mmCIF file of C-alpha atoms in Angstrom:
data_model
loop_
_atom_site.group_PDB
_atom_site.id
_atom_site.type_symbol
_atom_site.label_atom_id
_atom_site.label_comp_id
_atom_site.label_asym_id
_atom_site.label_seq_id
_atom_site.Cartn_x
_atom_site.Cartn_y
_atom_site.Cartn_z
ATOM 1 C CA UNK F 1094 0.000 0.000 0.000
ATOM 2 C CA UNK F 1095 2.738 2.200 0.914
ATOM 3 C CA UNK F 1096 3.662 2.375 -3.160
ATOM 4 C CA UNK F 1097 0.060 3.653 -3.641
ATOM 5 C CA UNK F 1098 0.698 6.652 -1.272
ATOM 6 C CA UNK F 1099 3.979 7.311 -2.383
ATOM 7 C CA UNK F 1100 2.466 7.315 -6.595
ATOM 8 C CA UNK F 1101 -0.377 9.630 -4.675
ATOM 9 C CA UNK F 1102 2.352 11.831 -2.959
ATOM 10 C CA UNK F 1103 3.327 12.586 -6.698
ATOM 11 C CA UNK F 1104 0.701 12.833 -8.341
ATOM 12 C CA UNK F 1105 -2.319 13.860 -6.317
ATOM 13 C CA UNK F 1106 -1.902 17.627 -5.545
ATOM 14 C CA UNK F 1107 -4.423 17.962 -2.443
ATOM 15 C CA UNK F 1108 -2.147 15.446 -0.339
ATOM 16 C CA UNK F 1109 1.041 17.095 -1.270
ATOM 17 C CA UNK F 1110 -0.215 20.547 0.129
ATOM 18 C CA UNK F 1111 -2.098 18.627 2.985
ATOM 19 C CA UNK F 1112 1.165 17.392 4.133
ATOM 20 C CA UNK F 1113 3.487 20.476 3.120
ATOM 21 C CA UNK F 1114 0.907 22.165 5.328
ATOM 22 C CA UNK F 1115 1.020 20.021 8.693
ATOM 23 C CA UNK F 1116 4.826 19.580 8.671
ATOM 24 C CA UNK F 1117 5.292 23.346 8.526
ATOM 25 C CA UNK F 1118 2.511 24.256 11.386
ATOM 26 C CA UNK F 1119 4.994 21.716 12.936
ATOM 27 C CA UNK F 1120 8.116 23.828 12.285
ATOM 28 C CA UNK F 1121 6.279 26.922 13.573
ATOM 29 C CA UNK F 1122 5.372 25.166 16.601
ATOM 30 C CA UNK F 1123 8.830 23.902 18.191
ATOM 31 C CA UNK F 1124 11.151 26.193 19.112
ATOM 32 C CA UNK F 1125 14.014 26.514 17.189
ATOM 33 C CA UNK F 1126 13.061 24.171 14.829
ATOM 34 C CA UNK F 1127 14.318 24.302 11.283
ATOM 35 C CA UNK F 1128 12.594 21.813 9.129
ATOM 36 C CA UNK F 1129 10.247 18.983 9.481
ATOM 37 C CA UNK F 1130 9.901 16.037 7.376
ATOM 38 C CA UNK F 1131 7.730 12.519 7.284
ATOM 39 C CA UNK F 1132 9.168 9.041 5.634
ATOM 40 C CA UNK F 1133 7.056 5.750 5.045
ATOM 41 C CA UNK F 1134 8.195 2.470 4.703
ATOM 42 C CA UNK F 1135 5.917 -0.561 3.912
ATOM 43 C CA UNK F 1136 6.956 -4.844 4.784
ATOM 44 C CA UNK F 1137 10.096 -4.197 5.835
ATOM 45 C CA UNK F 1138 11.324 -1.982 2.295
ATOM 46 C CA UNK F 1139 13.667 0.775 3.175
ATOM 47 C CA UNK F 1140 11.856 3.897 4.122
ATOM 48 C CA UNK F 1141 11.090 6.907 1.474
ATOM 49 C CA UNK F 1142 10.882 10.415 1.850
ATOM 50 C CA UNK F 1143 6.893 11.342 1.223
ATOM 51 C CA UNK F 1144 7.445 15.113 2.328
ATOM 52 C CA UNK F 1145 9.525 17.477 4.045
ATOM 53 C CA UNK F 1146 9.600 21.277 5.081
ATOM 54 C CA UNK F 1147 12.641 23.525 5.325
ATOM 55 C CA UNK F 1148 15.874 21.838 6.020
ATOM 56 C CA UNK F 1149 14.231 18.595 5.944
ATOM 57 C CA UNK F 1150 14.636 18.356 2.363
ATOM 58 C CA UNK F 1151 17.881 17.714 2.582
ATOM 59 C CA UNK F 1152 18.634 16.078 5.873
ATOM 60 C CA UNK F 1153 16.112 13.248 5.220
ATOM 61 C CA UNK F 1154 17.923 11.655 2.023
ATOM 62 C CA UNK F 1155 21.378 12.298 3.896
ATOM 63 C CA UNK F 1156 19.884 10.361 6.734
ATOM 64 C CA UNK F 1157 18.285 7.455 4.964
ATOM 65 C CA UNK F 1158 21.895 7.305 3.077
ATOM 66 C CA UNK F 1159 23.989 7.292 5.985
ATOM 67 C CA UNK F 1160 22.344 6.832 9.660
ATOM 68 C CA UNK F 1161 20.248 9.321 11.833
ATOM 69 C CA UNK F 1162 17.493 9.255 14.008
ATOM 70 C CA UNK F 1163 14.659 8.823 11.284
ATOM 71 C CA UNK F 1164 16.269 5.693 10.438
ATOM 72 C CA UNK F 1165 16.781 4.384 14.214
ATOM 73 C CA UNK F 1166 13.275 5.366 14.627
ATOM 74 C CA UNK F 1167 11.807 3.418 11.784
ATOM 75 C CA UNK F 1168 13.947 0.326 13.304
ATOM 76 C CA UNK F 1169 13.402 0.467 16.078
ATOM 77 C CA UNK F 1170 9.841 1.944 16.850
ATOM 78 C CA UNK F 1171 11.116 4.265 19.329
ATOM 79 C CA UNK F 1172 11.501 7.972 19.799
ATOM 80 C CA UNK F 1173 14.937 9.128 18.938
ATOM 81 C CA UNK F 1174 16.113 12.309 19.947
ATOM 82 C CA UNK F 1175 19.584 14.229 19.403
ATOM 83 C CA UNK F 1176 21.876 17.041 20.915
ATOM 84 C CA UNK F 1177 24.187 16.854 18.678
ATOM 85 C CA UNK F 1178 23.107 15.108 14.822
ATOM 86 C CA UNK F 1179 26.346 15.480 12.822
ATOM 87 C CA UNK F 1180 28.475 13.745 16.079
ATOM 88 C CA UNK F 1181 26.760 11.219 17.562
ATOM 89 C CA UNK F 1182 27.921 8.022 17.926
ATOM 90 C CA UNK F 1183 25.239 5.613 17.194
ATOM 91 C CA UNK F 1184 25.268 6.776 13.023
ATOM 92 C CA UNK F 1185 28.999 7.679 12.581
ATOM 93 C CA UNK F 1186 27.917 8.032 8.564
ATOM 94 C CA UNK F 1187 26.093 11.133 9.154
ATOM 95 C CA UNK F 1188 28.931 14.075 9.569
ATOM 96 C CA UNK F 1189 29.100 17.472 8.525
ATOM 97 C CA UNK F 1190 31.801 16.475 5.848
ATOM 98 C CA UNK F 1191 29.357 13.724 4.392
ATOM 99 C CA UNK F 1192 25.896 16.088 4.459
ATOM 100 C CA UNK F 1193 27.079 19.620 4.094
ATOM 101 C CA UNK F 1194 28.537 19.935 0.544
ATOM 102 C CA UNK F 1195 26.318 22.175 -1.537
ATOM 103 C CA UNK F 1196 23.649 22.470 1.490
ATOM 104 C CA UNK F 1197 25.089 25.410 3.269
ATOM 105 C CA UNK F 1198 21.562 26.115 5.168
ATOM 106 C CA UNK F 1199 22.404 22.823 6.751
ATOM 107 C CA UNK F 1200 25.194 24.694 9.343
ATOM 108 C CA UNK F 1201 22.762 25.951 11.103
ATOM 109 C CA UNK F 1202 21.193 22.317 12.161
ATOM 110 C CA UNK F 1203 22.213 20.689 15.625
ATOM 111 C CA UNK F 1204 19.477 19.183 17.623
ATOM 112 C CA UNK F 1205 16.957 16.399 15.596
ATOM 113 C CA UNK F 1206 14.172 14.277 16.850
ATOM 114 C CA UNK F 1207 12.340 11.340 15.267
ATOM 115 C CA UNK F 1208 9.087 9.701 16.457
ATOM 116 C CA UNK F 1209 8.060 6.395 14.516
ATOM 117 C CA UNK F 1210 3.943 5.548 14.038
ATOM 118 C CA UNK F 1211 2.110 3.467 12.092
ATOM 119 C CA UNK F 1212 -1.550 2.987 10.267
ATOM 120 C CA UNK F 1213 -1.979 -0.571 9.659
ATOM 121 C CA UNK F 1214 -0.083 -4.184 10.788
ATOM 122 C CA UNK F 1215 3.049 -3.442 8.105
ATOM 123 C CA UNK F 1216 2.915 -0.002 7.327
ATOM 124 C CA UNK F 1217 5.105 2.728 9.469
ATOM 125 C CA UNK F 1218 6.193 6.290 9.214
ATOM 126 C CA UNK F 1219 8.443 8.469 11.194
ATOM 127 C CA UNK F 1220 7.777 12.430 11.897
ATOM 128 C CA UNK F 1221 10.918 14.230 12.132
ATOM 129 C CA UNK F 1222 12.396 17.753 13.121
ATOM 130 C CA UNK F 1223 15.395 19.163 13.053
ATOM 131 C CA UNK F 1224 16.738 22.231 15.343
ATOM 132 C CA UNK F 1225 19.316 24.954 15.883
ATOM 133 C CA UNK F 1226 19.748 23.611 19.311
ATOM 134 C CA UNK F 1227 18.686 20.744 21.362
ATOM 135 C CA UNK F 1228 15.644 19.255 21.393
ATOM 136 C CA UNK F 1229 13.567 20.253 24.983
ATOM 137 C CA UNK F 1230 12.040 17.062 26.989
ATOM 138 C CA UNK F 1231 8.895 18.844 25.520
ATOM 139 C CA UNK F 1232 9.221 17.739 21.805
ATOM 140 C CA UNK F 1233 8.412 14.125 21.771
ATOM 141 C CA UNK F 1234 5.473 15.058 23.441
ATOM 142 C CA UNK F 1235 4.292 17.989 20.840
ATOM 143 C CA UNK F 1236 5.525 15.423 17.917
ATOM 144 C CA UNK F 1237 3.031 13.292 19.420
ATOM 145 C CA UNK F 1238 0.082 15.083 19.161
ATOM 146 C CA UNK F 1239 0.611 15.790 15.740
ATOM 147 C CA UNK F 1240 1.059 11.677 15.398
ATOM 148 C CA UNK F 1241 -2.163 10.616 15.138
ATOM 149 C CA UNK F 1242 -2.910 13.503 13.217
ATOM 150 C CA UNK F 1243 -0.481 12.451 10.339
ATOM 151 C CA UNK F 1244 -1.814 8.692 10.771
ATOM 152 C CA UNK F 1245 -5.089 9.492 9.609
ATOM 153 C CA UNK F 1246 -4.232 11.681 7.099
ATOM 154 C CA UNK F 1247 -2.179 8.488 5.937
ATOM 155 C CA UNK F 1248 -5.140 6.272 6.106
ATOM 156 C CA UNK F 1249 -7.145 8.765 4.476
ATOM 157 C CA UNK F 1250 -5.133 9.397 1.713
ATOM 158 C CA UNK F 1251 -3.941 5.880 0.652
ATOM 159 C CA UNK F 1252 -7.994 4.868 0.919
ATOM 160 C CA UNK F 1253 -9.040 8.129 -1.525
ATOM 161 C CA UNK F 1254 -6.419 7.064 -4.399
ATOM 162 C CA UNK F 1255 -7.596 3.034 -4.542
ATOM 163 C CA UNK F 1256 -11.258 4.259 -4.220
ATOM 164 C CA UNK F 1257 -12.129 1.070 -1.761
ATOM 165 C CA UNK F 1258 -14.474 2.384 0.818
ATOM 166 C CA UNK F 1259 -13.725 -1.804 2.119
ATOM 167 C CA UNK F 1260 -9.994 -0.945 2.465
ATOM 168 C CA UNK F 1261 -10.456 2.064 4.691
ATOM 169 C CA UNK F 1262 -12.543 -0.026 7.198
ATOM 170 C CA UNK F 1263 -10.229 -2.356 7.406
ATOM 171 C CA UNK F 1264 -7.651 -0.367 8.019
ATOM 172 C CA UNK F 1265 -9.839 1.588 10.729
ATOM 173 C CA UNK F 1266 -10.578 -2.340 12.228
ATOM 174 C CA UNK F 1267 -7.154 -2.761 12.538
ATOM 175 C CA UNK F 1268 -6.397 0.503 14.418
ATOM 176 C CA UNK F 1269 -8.902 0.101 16.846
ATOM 177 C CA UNK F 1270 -8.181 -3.324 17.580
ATOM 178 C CA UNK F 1271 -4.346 -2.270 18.360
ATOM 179 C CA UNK F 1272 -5.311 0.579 20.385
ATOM 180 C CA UNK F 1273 -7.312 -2.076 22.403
ATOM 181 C CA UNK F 1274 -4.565 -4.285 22.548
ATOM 182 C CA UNK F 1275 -2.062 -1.407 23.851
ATOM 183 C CA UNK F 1276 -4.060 -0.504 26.336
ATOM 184 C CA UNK F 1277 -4.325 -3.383 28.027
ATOM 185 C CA UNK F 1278 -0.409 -4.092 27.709
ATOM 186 C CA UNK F 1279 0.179 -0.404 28.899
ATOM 187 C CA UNK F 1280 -2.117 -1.377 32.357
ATOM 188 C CA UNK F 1281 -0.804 -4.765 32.810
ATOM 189 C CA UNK F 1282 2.917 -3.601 32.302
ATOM 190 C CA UNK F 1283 2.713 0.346 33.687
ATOM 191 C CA UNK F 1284 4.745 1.173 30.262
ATOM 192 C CA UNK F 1285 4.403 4.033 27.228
ATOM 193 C CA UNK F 1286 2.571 3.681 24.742
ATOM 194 C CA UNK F 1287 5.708 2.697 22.161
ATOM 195 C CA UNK F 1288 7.011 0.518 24.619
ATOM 196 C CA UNK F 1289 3.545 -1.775 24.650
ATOM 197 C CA UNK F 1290 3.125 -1.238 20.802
ATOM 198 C CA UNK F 1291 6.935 -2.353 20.415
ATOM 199 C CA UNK F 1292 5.876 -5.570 22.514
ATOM 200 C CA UNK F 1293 2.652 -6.586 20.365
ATOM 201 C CA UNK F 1294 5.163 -5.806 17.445
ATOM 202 C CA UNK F 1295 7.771 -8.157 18.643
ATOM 203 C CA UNK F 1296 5.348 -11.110 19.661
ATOM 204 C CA UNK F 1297 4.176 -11.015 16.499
ATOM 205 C CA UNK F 1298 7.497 -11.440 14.350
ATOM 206 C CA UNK F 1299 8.409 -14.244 17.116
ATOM 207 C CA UNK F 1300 5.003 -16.180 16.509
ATOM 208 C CA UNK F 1301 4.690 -15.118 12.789
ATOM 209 C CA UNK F 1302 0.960 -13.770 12.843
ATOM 210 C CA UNK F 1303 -0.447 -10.627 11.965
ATOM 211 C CA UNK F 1304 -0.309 -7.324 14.858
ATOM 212 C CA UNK F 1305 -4.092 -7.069 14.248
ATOM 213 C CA UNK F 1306 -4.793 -10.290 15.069
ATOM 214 C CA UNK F 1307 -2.727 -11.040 17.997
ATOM 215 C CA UNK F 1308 -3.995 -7.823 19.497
ATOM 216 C CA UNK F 1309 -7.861 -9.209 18.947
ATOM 217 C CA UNK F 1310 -6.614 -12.549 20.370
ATOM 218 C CA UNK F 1311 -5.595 -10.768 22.968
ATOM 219 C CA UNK F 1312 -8.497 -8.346 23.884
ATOM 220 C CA UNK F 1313 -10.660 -12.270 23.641
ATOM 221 C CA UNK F 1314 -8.200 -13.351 26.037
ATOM 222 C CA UNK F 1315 -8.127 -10.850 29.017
ATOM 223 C CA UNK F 1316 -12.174 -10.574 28.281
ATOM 224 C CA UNK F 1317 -13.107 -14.150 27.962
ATOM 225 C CA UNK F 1318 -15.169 -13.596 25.137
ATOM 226 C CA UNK F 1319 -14.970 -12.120 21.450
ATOM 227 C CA UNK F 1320 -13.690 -8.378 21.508
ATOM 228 C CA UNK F 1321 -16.675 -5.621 20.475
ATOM 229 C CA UNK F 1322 -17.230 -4.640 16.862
ATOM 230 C CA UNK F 1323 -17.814 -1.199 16.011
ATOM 231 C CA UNK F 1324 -20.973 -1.101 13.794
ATOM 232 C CA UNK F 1325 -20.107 -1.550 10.226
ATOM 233 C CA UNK F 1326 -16.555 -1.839 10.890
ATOM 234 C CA UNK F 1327 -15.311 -5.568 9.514
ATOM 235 C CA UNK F 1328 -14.863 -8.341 12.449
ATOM 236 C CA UNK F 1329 -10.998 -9.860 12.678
ATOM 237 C CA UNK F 1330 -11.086 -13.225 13.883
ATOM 238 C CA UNK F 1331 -7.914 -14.537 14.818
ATOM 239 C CA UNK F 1332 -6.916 -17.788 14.175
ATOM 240 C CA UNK F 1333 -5.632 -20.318 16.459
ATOM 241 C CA UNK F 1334 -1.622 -19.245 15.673
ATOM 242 C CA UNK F 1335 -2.603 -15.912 16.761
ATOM 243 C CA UNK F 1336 -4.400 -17.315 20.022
ATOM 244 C CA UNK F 1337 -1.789 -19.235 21.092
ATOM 245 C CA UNK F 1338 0.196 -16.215 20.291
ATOM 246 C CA UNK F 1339 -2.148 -14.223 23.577
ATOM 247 C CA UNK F 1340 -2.111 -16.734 25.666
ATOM 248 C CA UNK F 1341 1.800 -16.974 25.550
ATOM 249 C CA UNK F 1342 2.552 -13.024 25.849
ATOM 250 C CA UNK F 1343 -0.227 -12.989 28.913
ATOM 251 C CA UNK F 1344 1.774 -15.815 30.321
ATOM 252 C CA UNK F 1345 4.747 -13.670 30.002
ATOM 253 C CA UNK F 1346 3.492 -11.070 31.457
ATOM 254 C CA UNK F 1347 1.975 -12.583 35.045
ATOM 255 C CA UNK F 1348 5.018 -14.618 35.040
ATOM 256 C CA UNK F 1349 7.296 -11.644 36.010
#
């Protein structure tokens, strides 16, 4: 799906200003903040630039090329955040000598943060910034309001250019049922909200079954009984690979 939205991103003019629009209301919100950008990536394929703002338009490629928090992000499914982009340790690649060449705007940047999301089982993006300075405690937490935000314009947009009114339910099944599923691992474990998403992510690489399903399976397992439907939204019924999936991750959990 992700190749839809990217052919969309090029194509369809009323996303392209949708999204130029929301990452620059992000630059003008966060202090010091020079440029904001979003990449997708879809089953694992290396992550593309859909659009950036300001600096962004050049930091993102140099990133994706050579290290940087986007990338960390998208691998990770955590928040990444930066004092210092051009000398930390953990992407070597990404120096001043490597990005700066022909970008002198770029001299300016020294702070970046990266927050990962995603709107279906195999589809993530990462909203990124990048600052004059470093990045307050506050910025994860204003990235993150503008997260879900960004999701559903995602959903929306990749749903508008196939023209399947079936896909976009699905996809809105599959979201809820997560969100469910999070919750649950968020009270049972007392953790963030990326820390029980990267655990339902995890379980389900280890047991091979889809997110969407182990999180139903999982809702049906706390509950006893088969997890609500939102009228008109389709019903995921897991199978029994995703079951046994639950029941192992709940034994998990009361086990420490």
């Amino acid at each position: 799906m992700t190749e839809t939205l990217m052919n969309a991103a090029d194509r369809w003019r009323p996303l392209t200003e949708l999204l130029q629009a929301l990452l620059e209301r992000i630059t003008g919100e966060l202090p010091g903040c020079l440029g904001a950008g979003l990449t997708i990536g879809y089953g694992g394929r290396p992550s593309r630039v859909l659009a950036a703002a300001g600096v962004a338009a050049d930091l993102l490629p140099a990133q994706l090329a050579h290290g940087g928090p986007v990338p960390v992000a998208a691998g990770t499914g955590e928040p990444v955040t930066t004092d210092d982009l051009f000398a930390d340790e953990r992407w070597p690649g990404l120096t001043r000598e490597a990005v700066f060449a022909g970008h002198p705007r770029l001299a300016g940047v020294r702070g970046a943060a990266a927050l990962p999301g995603f709107w279906d089982d195999s589809s993530a993006f990462v909203l990124s910034a990048m600052f004059d300075r470093p990045p307050g405690a506050e910025i994860v937490a204003i990235l993150r309001r503008y997260e879900k935000l960004t999701e559903m314009t995602l959903v929306v947009a990749e749903t508008a250019t196939t023209g399947d009114p079936d896909q976009t339910l699905d996809l809105l099944a599959s979201r809820a049922a997560i969100e469910q599923a999070k919750g649950a691992v968020m009270a049972v474990r007392r953790c963030s909200p990326d820390e029980a998403w990267q655990t339902l992510r995890r379980a389900s690489q280890e047991f091979n079954v889809k997110v969407r399903e182990l999180a139903v399976a999982l809702v049906e397992h706390l509950g006893g009984r088969h997890a609500p439907e939102a009228g008109g939204v389709p019903e995921i019924r897991p199978g029994a690979p995703a079951r046994h999936a639950a029941e192992r991750l709940w034994s998990a959990f009361t086990a420490e």
